[in-house]
mmCIF file of C-alpha atoms in Angstrom:
data_model
loop_
_atom_site.group_PDB
_atom_site.id
_atom_site.type_symbol
_atom_site.label_atom_id
_atom_site.label_comp_id
_atom_site.label_asym_id
_atom_site.label_seq_id
_atom_site.Cartn_x
_atom_site.Cartn_y
_atom_site.Cartn_z
ATOM 1 C CA MET W 1381 -51.259 -21.094 20.821
ATOM 2 C CA ARG W 1382 -50.313 -18.328 22.035
ATOM 3 C CA TYR W 1383 -47.937 -20.214 23.723
ATOM 4 C CA LEU W 1384 -46.743 -21.693 20.547
ATOM 5 C CA ILE W 1385 -45.555 -18.811 18.826
ATOM 6 C CA THR W 1386 -43.508 -17.812 21.670
ATOM 7 C CA LEU W 1387 -42.230 -20.790 21.866
ATOM 8 C CA PHE W 1388 -41.194 -20.189 17.948
ATOM 9 C CA LEU W 1389 -40.246 -17.644 18.432
ATOM 10 C CA SER W 1390 -37.508 -18.021 21.019
ATOM 11 C CA LEU W 1391 -36.455 -20.946 18.721
ATOM 12 C CA ALA W 1392 -35.910 -18.368 16.057
ATOM 13 C CA VAL W 1393 -33.679 -15.908 18.414
ATOM 14 C CA LEU W 1394 -31.896 -18.495 20.117
ATOM 15 C CA VAL W 1395 -30.929 -20.812 16.357
ATOM 16 C CA THR W 1396 -29.994 -17.411 14.872
ATOM 17 C CA ALA W 1397 -27.896 -16.175 18.302
ATOM 18 C CA GLY W 1398 -26.295 -19.106 17.592
ATOM 19 C CA CYS W 1399 -25.057 -18.869 14.352
ATOM 20 C CA GLY W 1400 -23.858 -15.455 14.618
ATOM 21 C CA PHE W 1401 -26.002 -13.887 12.221
ATOM 22 C CA ARG W 1402 -26.006 -10.501 13.140
ATOM 23 C CA LEU W 1403 -27.844 -7.240 11.433
ATOM 24 C CA GLN W 1404 -25.881 -5.474 8.187
ATOM 25 C CA GLY W 1405 -24.233 -2.995 8.702
ATOM 26 C CA THR W 1406 -22.049 -4.570 12.142
ATOM 27 C CA THR W 1407 -18.892 -6.189 10.534
ATOM 28 C CA GLN W 1408 -16.677 -7.111 13.670
ATOM 29 C CA ILE W 1409 -14.163 -5.027 12.756
ATOM 30 C CA PRO W 1410 -10.120 -5.855 14.999
ATOM 31 C CA GLU W 1411 -9.577 -5.007 17.924
ATOM 32 C CA GLU W 1412 -5.828 -2.652 15.853
ATOM 33 C CA LEU W 1413 -8.088 -1.897 13.003
ATOM 34 C CA ARG W 1414 -10.926 -0.602 14.993
ATOM 35 C CA THR W 1415 -8.394 3.081 15.266
ATOM 36 C CA LEU W 1416 -7.473 4.689 11.918
ATOM 37 C CA GLN W 1417 -6.043 7.197 10.186
ATOM 38 C CA LEU W 1418 -7.803 7.420 7.123
ATOM 39 C CA SER W 1419 -5.815 9.048 3.853
ATOM 40 C CA SER W 1420 -7.141 9.836 0.790
ATOM 41 C CA SER W 1421 -6.964 12.893 -1.670
ATOM 42 C CA ASP W 1422 -10.269 14.148 -2.033
ATOM 43 C CA PRO W 1423 -11.554 13.748 1.406
ATOM 44 C CA TYR W 1424 -14.263 15.239 0.623
ATOM 45 C CA GLY W 1425 -15.686 13.967 -2.691
ATOM 46 C CA TYR W 1426 -18.585 11.516 -1.491
ATOM 47 C CA LEU W 1427 -16.482 8.092 -2.180
ATOM 48 C CA THR W 1428 -14.044 9.073 1.019
ATOM 49 C CA ARG W 1429 -16.942 11.030 3.373
ATOM 50 C CA ALA W 1430 -19.100 7.586 1.857
ATOM 51 C CA LEU W 1431 -16.297 5.219 3.599
ATOM 52 C CA ARG W 1432 -15.700 7.288 6.788
ATOM 53 C CA GLU W 1433 -19.347 6.888 7.632
ATOM 54 C CA GLN W 1434 -18.817 2.857 7.190
ATOM 55 C CA LEU W 1435 -15.986 3.005 9.643
ATOM 56 C CA ARG W 1436 -18.111 5.187 11.994
ATOM 57 C CA LEU W 1437 -21.447 2.729 11.902
ATOM 58 C CA ASN W 1438 -18.522 0.006 12.791
ATOM 59 C CA ASN W 1439 -17.158 1.310 16.121
ATOM 60 C CA VAL W 1440 -14.396 2.367 13.810
ATOM 61 C CA THR W 1441 -12.537 5.845 15.380
ATOM 62 C CA ILE W 1442 -10.587 7.312 12.774
ATOM 63 C CA LEU W 1443 -7.379 9.821 14.003
ATOM 64 C CA GLU W 1444 -5.958 12.830 12.288
ATOM 65 C CA ALA W 1445 -3.143 11.729 9.415
ATOM 66 C CA GLY W 1446 0.577 11.947 11.607
ATOM 67 C CA ARG W 1447 0.255 9.793 14.325
ATOM 68 C CA ALA W 1448 2.301 7.054 14.932
ATOM 69 C CA GLY W 1449 1.016 3.130 15.567
ATOM 70 C CA VAL W 1450 -1.992 3.552 14.494
ATOM 71 C CA PRO W 1451 -2.756 2.026 10.821
ATOM 72 C CA ILE W 1452 -3.422 3.821 8.049
ATOM 73 C CA LEU W 1453 -6.166 3.750 5.250
ATOM 74 C CA LYS W 1454 -5.080 4.920 2.350
ATOM 75 C CA VAL W 1455 -7.240 5.390 -0.636
ATOM 76 C CA LEU W 1456 -5.733 5.017 -4.299
ATOM 77 C CA SER W 1457 -7.727 5.709 -7.112
ATOM 78 C CA SER W 1458 -11.956 4.841 -8.315
ATOM 79 C CA ASN W 1459 -12.158 4.248 -11.443
ATOM 80 C CA GLU W 1460 -15.742 4.602 -13.077
ATOM 81 C CA ASN W 1461 -16.218 2.908 -16.545
ATOM 82 C CA THR W 1462 -19.507 2.841 -18.299
ATOM 83 C CA GLU W 1463 -20.044 -0.377 -20.765
ATOM 84 C CA THR W 1464 -22.772 -0.141 -23.030
ATOM 85 C CA VAL W 1465 -24.745 -3.725 -22.859
ATOM 86 C CA SER W 1466 -27.643 -3.666 -24.862
ATOM 87 C CA VAL W 1467 -29.085 -1.788 -27.932
ATOM 88 C CA TYR W 1468 -32.174 -0.323 -29.509
ATOM 89 C CA GLN W 1469 -33.127 -1.338 -33.613
ATOM 90 C CA ASP W 1470 -32.130 2.021 -34.226
ATOM 91 C CA GLY W 1471 -28.786 1.784 -32.753
ATOM 92 C CA LYS W 1472 -29.013 4.098 -29.917
ATOM 93 C CA ALA W 1473 -27.675 2.845 -26.398
ATOM 94 C CA ALA W 1474 -30.538 1.193 -23.969
ATOM 95 C CA GLU W 1475 -29.243 -0.684 -20.891
ATOM 96 C CA LYS W 1476 -25.401 0.882 -19.509
ATOM 97 C CA GLN W 1477 -22.933 -0.862 -17.059
ATOM 98 C CA LEU W 1478 -21.358 0.618 -14.460
ATOM 99 C CA THR W 1479 -18.288 -0.563 -12.587
ATOM 100 C CA LEU W 1480 -16.634 0.927 -9.901
ATOM 101 C CA VAL W 1481 -13.435 -0.118 -8.938
ATOM 102 C CA MET W 1482 -12.266 0.640 -5.329
ATOM 103 C CA ASN W 1483 -8.555 0.309 -4.750
ATOM 104 C CA VAL W 1484 -7.282 0.689 -0.637
ATOM 105 C CA GLN W 1485 -4.267 -0.196 1.148
ATOM 106 C CA VAL W 1486 -3.838 -0.198 4.809
ATOM 107 C CA LEU W 1487 -0.079 0.175 6.108
ATOM 108 C CA MET W 1488 0.326 -1.357 9.703
ATOM 109 C CA PRO W 1489 2.604 0.678 11.723
ATOM 110 C CA ASP W 1490 5.345 -2.619 11.393
ATOM 111 C CA GLY W 1491 5.304 -1.704 7.326
ATOM 112 C CA ALA W 1492 3.384 -3.976 6.398
ATOM 113 C CA ILE W 1493 1.061 -3.377 3.816
ATOM 114 C CA TYR W 1494 -1.795 -4.542 2.911
ATOM 115 C CA PRO W 1495 -4.265 -3.881 -0.856
ATOM 116 C CA LEU W 1496 -7.690 -3.939 -0.233
ATOM 117 C CA GLN W 1497 -10.245 -3.420 -3.677
ATOM 118 C CA SER W 1498 -13.341 -3.389 -3.848
ATOM 119 C CA ARG W 1499 -15.749 -3.290 -7.462
ATOM 120 C CA VAL W 1500 -19.327 -2.655 -7.870
ATOM 121 C CA GLU W 1501 -21.123 -3.687 -11.229
ATOM 122 C CA ARG W 1502 -24.663 -1.975 -11.649
ATOM 123 C CA THR W 1503 -27.036 -1.997 -14.456
ATOM 124 C CA PHE W 1504 -29.654 0.942 -15.589
ATOM 125 C CA PHE W 1505 -31.650 1.433 -19.055
ATOM 126 C CA ASP W 1506 -31.262 4.174 -20.816
ATOM 127 C CA ASN W 1507 -33.837 5.808 -22.459
ATOM 128 C CA PRO W 1508 -33.137 8.774 -24.508
ATOM 129 C CA LEU W 1509 -36.715 10.160 -24.199
ATOM 130 C CA GLU W 1510 -35.495 11.092 -20.883
ATOM 131 C CA ALA W 1511 -32.661 12.215 -21.006
ATOM 132 C CA LEU W 1512 -32.732 14.984 -17.746
ATOM 133 C CA ALA W 1513 -34.212 12.010 -15.481
ATOM 134 C CA LYS W 1514 -31.981 9.324 -16.549
ATOM 135 C CA ASP W 1515 -28.923 11.739 -15.773
ATOM 136 C CA ALA W 1516 -30.512 12.482 -12.141
ATOM 137 C CA GLU W 1517 -30.878 8.498 -11.909
ATOM 138 C CA LYS W 1518 -27.482 8.058 -12.715
ATOM 139 C CA GLU W 1519 -25.548 10.630 -9.684
ATOM 140 C CA ILE W 1520 -27.816 8.200 -7.671
ATOM 141 C CA VAL W 1521 -26.520 4.970 -8.747
ATOM 142 C CA ARG W 1522 -23.184 6.328 -8.420
ATOM 143 C CA GLN W 1523 -23.836 7.391 -5.238
ATOM 144 C CA GLU W 1524 -25.056 3.582 -3.862
ATOM 145 C CA MET W 1525 -22.284 2.037 -6.323
ATOM 146 C CA GLN W 1526 -19.807 4.557 -4.052
ATOM 147 C CA GLU W 1527 -21.782 3.265 -0.486
ATOM 148 C CA GLN W 1528 -21.667 0.182 -1.256
ATOM 149 C CA ALA W 1529 -17.462 0.055 -2.208
ATOM 150 C CA ALA W 1530 -16.802 1.625 1.415
ATOM 151 C CA ARG W 1531 -19.940 -1.207 2.436
ATOM 152 C CA ASN W 1532 -16.862 -4.026 0.701
ATOM 153 C CA ILE W 1533 -13.958 -2.811 2.626
ATOM 154 C CA VAL W 1534 -14.685 -2.042 5.745
ATOM 155 C CA ARG W 1535 -15.529 -5.616 5.525
ATOM 156 C CA LYS W 1536 -12.214 -6.647 3.684
ATOM 157 C CA LEU W 1537 -10.828 -5.615 6.833
ATOM 158 C CA LEU W 1538 -10.970 -8.918 8.406
ATOM 159 C CA LEU W 1539 -8.492 -10.256 5.571
ATOM 160 C CA VAL W 1540 -6.044 -8.072 7.136
ATOM 161 C CA HIS W 1541 -7.068 -9.722 10.719
ATOM 162 C CA SER W 1542 -6.322 -12.957 9.421
ATOM 163 C CA ALA W 1543 -2.979 -11.672 7.151
ATOM 164 C CA GLU W 1544 -1.878 -10.806 10.773
ATOM 165 C CA LEU W 1545 -2.665 -13.318 12.454
ATOM 166 C CA GLU W 1546 -0.715 -14.986 9.670
ATOM 167 C CA LYS W 1547 1.751 -13.284 10.411
ATOM 168 C CA ALA W 1548 1.847 -13.328 13.997
ATOM 169 C CA LYS W 1549 1.867 -18.067 13.409
ATOM 170 C CA ASN W 1550 4.765 -17.241 11.334
ATOM 171 C CA GLN W 1551 6.934 -15.182 13.847
ATOM 172 C CA ALA W 1552 6.234 -17.215 16.092
ATOM 173 C CA ALA W 1553 7.180 -20.225 14.406
ATOM 174 C CA ASP W 1554 10.620 -19.610 12.878
ATOM 175 C CA THR W 1555 11.407 -18.108 16.811
ATOM 176 C CA ASN W 1556 11.480 -21.558 17.804
ATOM 177 C CA THR W 1557 12.714 -23.607 15.443
ATOM 178 C CA GLN W 1558 16.056 -21.138 15.503
ATOM 179 C CA PRO W 1559 18.307 -22.736 17.512
#
């Protein structure tokens, strides 16, 4: 019986290792983006801190602003919106939907600009009898949404790498076709 369990666990490890399975939070950041400058109009805001933390968790070195030859991750804006999804019989809001849209762009040293966007939506019940508790819950939900948006942006850095590879391939094809 012990042999069968050991065999099953070994097989499970081999299968998941071979398919590229990774635990959450371990995005393979491309080499050209492992060193970044982070620029934001609110450098000490929760959203910027969450983005900085996600970059550090993924082994990205964050340099001070003003370095030449280093890509810049610039936080352009973040917009939050609250909409009522359902109402009680007396017309008061029962359920609300929060939407967070985060816009950033990656400025490469060669002048290329890659815009990235993350959109996170969450719903929560709004009980008017427990106003203080709901305000605290709403703040926790907002922070979780900002952390999720930061994780999404870090994952989308792979799109920048793909676009850079495509651009290099096109430039190589253009130089090969010119006489």
